[in-house]
Amino acid sequence: MANKKLYRILKKVKQEQPAVRALSDAQLSGKTGEFRKRIAQGASTESLLPEAFAVVCEADRRILGMEPYDCQILGGIALHYGYLAEMNTGEGKTLTATMPLYLNALTGKSTMLVTANDYLADRDAKEMGPVYKFLGITVRSGVNTDQKESQENDEKRRIYRADIVYTTHSVLGFDYLLNNLVSSAEKRFMRDFYYVIIDEADMV
């Protein structure tokens, strides 16, 4: 039953793609504001999924030169609905994640991808960053690549205020601990958890 549902949604995404491809860059990037307005008016992420996924697919194609295959779109749909999606190395997990991350970031709530190591988190945030920027979505890496400098609360607040955060399970765990050890509520830097993708779930 779940498979049939995923393929039905995939079909709807594919139906949206011709109209989305005909949009100018300004019209395509402007879709984010339109989606956010619709959510504010009561639309669900599920109702926006076909068009929003089509928008990200087109942004991936224009900005990165990589258009998601049907199997990647299916993986993105599965991730949005909380399923465990198994993809082999080289099948494009990083690109797959752009679709559900974008869709859930439209809510304005905390949206994260948690992976196994610092390199992957920082690399994916940088490589996918141009797509999100084009669509008006902010993205930050939660890992500290400069070990000589510690991140103060203000910097961590800037990170967790981003629409999408790429981080690791260890960094997230320590930040959660620090967030609950502050001397006053005003010093807390994390937002309430809403949506997270666990990359390398067997390792994390």
CSV table of C-alpha atoms in Angstrom, one decimal:
chain,number,residue,atom,x,y,z
A,1,MET,CA,0.0,0.0,0.0
A,2,ALA,CA,2.8,2.4,0.9
A,3,ASN,CA,4.5,1.7,-2.4
A,4,LYS,CA,1.4,2.5,-4.4
A,5,LYS,CA,1.0,5.8,-2.5
A,6,LEU,CA,4.5,6.8,-3.2
A,7,TYR,CA,4.2,6.1,-6.9
A,8,ARG,CA,0.9,8.0,-7.1
A,9,ILE,CA,2.6,11.1,-5.6
A,10,LEU,CA,5.6,10.6,-8.0
A,11,LYS,CA,3.1,10.8,-10.9
A,12,LYS,CA,1.7,14.1,-9.5
A,13,VAL,CA,5.3,15.5,-9.2
A,14,LYS,CA,6.0,14.5,-12.8
A,15,GLN,CA,2.7,16.2,-13.9
A,16,GLU,CA,3.8,19.4,-12.3
A,17,GLN,CA,7.3,19.5,-14.0
A,18,PRO,CA,6.4,20.8,-17.5
A,19,ALA,CA,4.7,23.9,-16.0
A,20,VAL,CA,7.5,24.5,-13.6
A,21,ARG,CA,10.2,24.1,-16.3
A,22,ALA,CA,8.5,26.9,-18.2
A,23,LEU,CA,9.0,29.4,-15.4
A,24,SER,CA,11.7,32.1,-15.5
A,25,ASP,CA,14.3,32.1,-12.8
A,26,ALA,CA,12.6,34.9,-11.0
A,27,GLN,CA,9.2,33.1,-11.1
A,28,LEU,CA,10.8,29.8,-10.0
A,29,SER,CA,12.6,31.4,-7.0
A,30,GLY,CA,9.4,33.3,-6.2
A,31,LYS,CA,7.5,30.0,-5.6
A,32,THR,CA,9.0,29.9,-2.1
A,33,GLY,CA,7.1,33.0,-1.0
A,34,GLU,CA,4.0,31.6,-2.6
A,35,PHE,CA,4.3,28.3,-0.8
A,36,ARG,CA,4.9,30.0,2.5
A,37,LYS,CA,1.9,32.2,2.0
A,38,ARG,CA,-0.3,29.1,1.3
A,39,ILE,CA,1.0,27.3,4.4
A,40,ALA,CA,0.2,30.4,6.5
A,41,GLN,CA,-3.3,30.2,5.1
A,42,GLY,CA,-3.6,26.6,6.2
A,43,ALA,CA,-2.3,24.5,3.4
A,44,SER,CA,-0.4,21.3,4.5
A,45,THR,CA,3.0,20.3,3.3
A,46,GLU,CA,1.3,17.2,1.8
A,47,SER,CA,-0.9,19.3,-0.4
A,48,LEU,CA,2.2,21.3,-1.6
A,49,LEU,CA,4.5,18.3,-2.1
A,50,PRO,CA,4.0,17.7,-5.8
A,51,GLU,CA,4.6,21.3,-6.9
A,52,ALA,CA,7.3,22.0,-4.3
A,53,PHE,CA,9.2,18.9,-5.3
A,54,ALA,CA,8.9,19.8,-8.9
A,55,VAL,CA,10.3,23.3,-8.1
A,56,VAL,CA,13.3,21.8,-6.3
A,57,CYS,CA,13.9,19.4,-9.1
A,58,GLU,CA,14.0,22.2,-11.6
A,59,ALA,CA,16.3,24.3,-9.2
A,60,ASP,CA,18.6,21.3,-8.9
A,61,ARG,CA,18.8,21.1,-12.7
A,62,ARG,CA,19.4,24.8,-13.3
A,63,ILE,CA,21.8,25.5,-10.4
A,64,LEU,CA,23.7,22.2,-10.1
A,65,GLY,CA,23.2,20.8,-13.5
A,66,MET,CA,21.8,17.6,-11.9
A,67,GLU,CA,18.1,16.7,-12.3
A,68,PRO,CA,16.8,14.1,-9.8
A,69,TYR,CA,15.8,10.8,-11.3
A,70,ASP,CA,12.5,9.2,-10.5
A,71,CYS,CA,14.1,6.9,-7.9
A,72,GLN,CA,15.5,10.0,-6.1
A,73,ILE,CA,12.1,11.7,-6.2
A,74,LEU,CA,10.6,8.5,-4.7
A,75,GLY,CA,13.3,8.5,-2.0
A,76,GLY,CA,12.5,12.2,-1.2
A,77,ILE,CA,8.8,11.4,-0.9
A,78,ALA,CA,9.5,8.4,1.4
A,79,LEU,CA,11.7,10.6,3.6
A,80,HIS,CA,9.0,13.2,3.9
A,81,TYR,CA,6.6,10.6,5.2
A,82,GLY,CA,9.1,9.2,7.7
A,83,TYR,CA,10.0,6.0,5.9
A,84,LEU,CA,13.4,4.4,5.9
A,85,ALA,CA,14.8,4.8,2.4
A,86,GLU,CA,17.7,2.6,1.4
A,87,MET,CA,20.0,4.1,-1.3
A,88,ASN,CA,23.4,2.8,-2.3
A,89,THR,CA,26.5,4.9,-2.5
A,90,GLY,CA,26.4,6.9,-5.7
A,91,GLU,CA,22.6,6.9,-6.1
A,92,GLY,CA,22.5,10.6,-5.1
A,93,LYS,CA,21.3,10.7,-1.4
A,94,THR,CA,22.5,14.3,-1.1
A,95,LEU,CA,20.4,15.5,-4.0
A,96,THR,CA,17.4,13.4,-2.9
A,97,ALA,CA,17.4,15.2,0.5
A,98,THR,CA,17.0,18.6,-1.1
A,99,MET,CA,13.3,17.9,-1.9
A,100,PRO,CA,11.9,17.0,1.6
A,101,LEU,CA,14.3,19.5,3.3
A,102,TYR,CA,13.0,22.3,1.1
A,103,LEU,CA,9.3,21.3,1.6
A,104,ASN,CA,9.6,21.1,5.4
A,105,ALA,CA,11.6,24.3,5.6
A,106,LEU,CA,8.7,26.1,4.1
A,107,THR,CA,6.9,25.8,7.4
A,108,GLY,CA,9.4,28.1,9.1
A,109,LYS,CA,10.0,25.4,11.7
A,110,SER,CA,13.3,23.6,12.5
A,111,THR,CA,14.4,21.4,9.6
A,112,MET,CA,17.7,19.4,9.8
A,113,LEU,CA,19.7,16.8,8.2
A,114,VAL,CA,21.8,14.8,10.7
A,115,THR,CA,24.7,12.7,9.3
A,116,ALA,CA,27.6,10.6,10.6
A,117,ASN,CA,30.6,12.9,10.4
A,118,ASP,CA,31.6,16.5,10.2
A,119,TYR,CA,33.0,16.3,6.6
A,120,LEU,CA,29.7,15.1,5.2
A,121,ALA,CA,27.6,17.6,7.0
A,122,ASP,CA,29.8,20.6,6.0
A,123,ARG,CA,30.2,19.3,2.4
A,124,ASP,CA,26.5,18.7,1.8
A,125,ALA,CA,25.6,22.1,3.2
A,126,LYS,CA,28.1,23.8,0.9
A,127,GLU,CA,27.3,21.8,-2.2
A,128,MET,CA,23.5,22.1,-1.9
A,129,GLY,CA,23.6,25.6,-0.5
A,130,PRO,CA,23.4,27.4,-4.0
A,131,VAL,CA,20.0,25.6,-4.7
A,132,TYR,CA,18.5,26.7,-1.4
A,133,LYS,CA,19.9,30.2,-1.8
A,134,PHE,CA,18.4,30.5,-5.3
A,135,LEU,CA,15.0,29.5,-3.7
A,136,GLY,CA,15.3,32.0,-0.9
A,137,ILE,CA,16.0,29.4,1.8
A,138,THR,CA,18.8,29.9,4.3
A,139,VAL,CA,21.1,27.0,5.1
A,140,ARG,CA,23.9,26.6,7.7
A,141,SER,CA,26.4,23.9,8.6
A,142,GLY,CA,26.2,23.1,12.3
A,143,VAL,CA,29.7,21.7,12.5
A,144,ASN,CA,32.7,23.8,13.5
A,145,THR,CA,35.3,23.4,10.9
A,146,ASP,CA,37.7,25.7,12.6
A,147,GLN,CA,38.6,23.8,15.8
A,148,LYS,CA,40.7,26.8,17.1
A,149,GLU,CA,37.5,28.9,17.5
A,150,SER,CA,34.7,27.9,19.8
A,151,GLN,CA,31.1,28.7,18.9
A,152,GLU,CA,29.4,31.1,21.3
A,153,ASN,CA,25.7,31.1,21.9
A,154,ASP,CA,25.0,33.9,19.5
A,155,GLU,CA,26.7,31.9,16.7
A,156,LYS,CA,24.8,28.8,17.5
A,157,ARG,CA,21.6,30.8,17.5
A,158,ARG,CA,22.4,32.0,14.0
A,159,ILE,CA,23.0,28.4,12.9
A,160,TYR,CA,19.8,27.0,14.4
A,161,ARG,CA,17.7,30.0,13.1
A,162,ALA,CA,18.6,29.0,9.5
A,163,ASP,CA,15.8,27.4,7.5
A,164,ILE,CA,17.9,24.2,7.1
A,165,VAL,CA,20.8,23.0,9.2
A,166,TYR,CA,23.2,20.2,8.2
A,167,THR,CA,24.9,18.7,11.3
A,168,THR,CA,26.0,15.5,12.9
A,169,HIS,CA,24.5,13.4,15.7
A,170,SER,CA,27.4,14.2,18.0
A,171,VAL,CA,27.2,17.9,17.5
A,172,LEU,CA,23.4,17.9,17.8
A,173,GLY,CA,23.7,15.9,21.0
A,174,PHE,CA,26.2,18.2,22.7
A,175,ASP,CA,24.3,21.3,21.5
A,176,TYR,CA,21.1,19.9,23.0
A,177,LEU,CA,22.9,19.4,26.3
A,178,LEU,CA,24.4,22.9,26.2
A,179,ASN,CA,21.0,24.4,25.3
A,180,ASN,CA,19.6,22.9,28.5
A,181,LEU,CA,22.4,23.9,30.7
A,182,VAL,CA,22.2,27.7,30.1
A,183,SER,CA,21.7,29.9,33.1
A,184,SER,CA,18.5,31.5,31.7
A,185,ALA,CA,15.9,30.7,29.0
A,186,GLU,CA,16.9,33.8,27.0
A,187,LYS,CA,20.3,32.1,26.4
A,188,ARG,CA,18.8,29.1,24.7
A,189,PHE,CA,19.8,28.9,21.0
A,190,MET,CA,17.9,25.9,19.7
A,191,ARG,CA,14.4,25.9,18.2
A,192,ASP,CA,11.9,23.2,19.0
A,193,PHE,CA,12.5,20.1,16.9
A,194,TYR,CA,10.2,19.7,13.9
A,195,TYR,CA,11.6,17.7,11.0
A,196,VAL,CA,14.9,15.8,10.6
A,197,ILE,CA,16.4,13.4,8.1
A,198,ILE,CA,18.8,10.9,9.6
A,199,ASP,CA,21.5,10.1,7.0
A,200,GLU,CA,23.5,6.9,7.4
A,201,ALA,CA,20.8,5.8,9.8
A,202,ASP,CA,22.6,2.5,10.4
A,203,MET,CA,25.6,4.4,11.8
A,204,VAL,CA,23.7,7.2,13.6
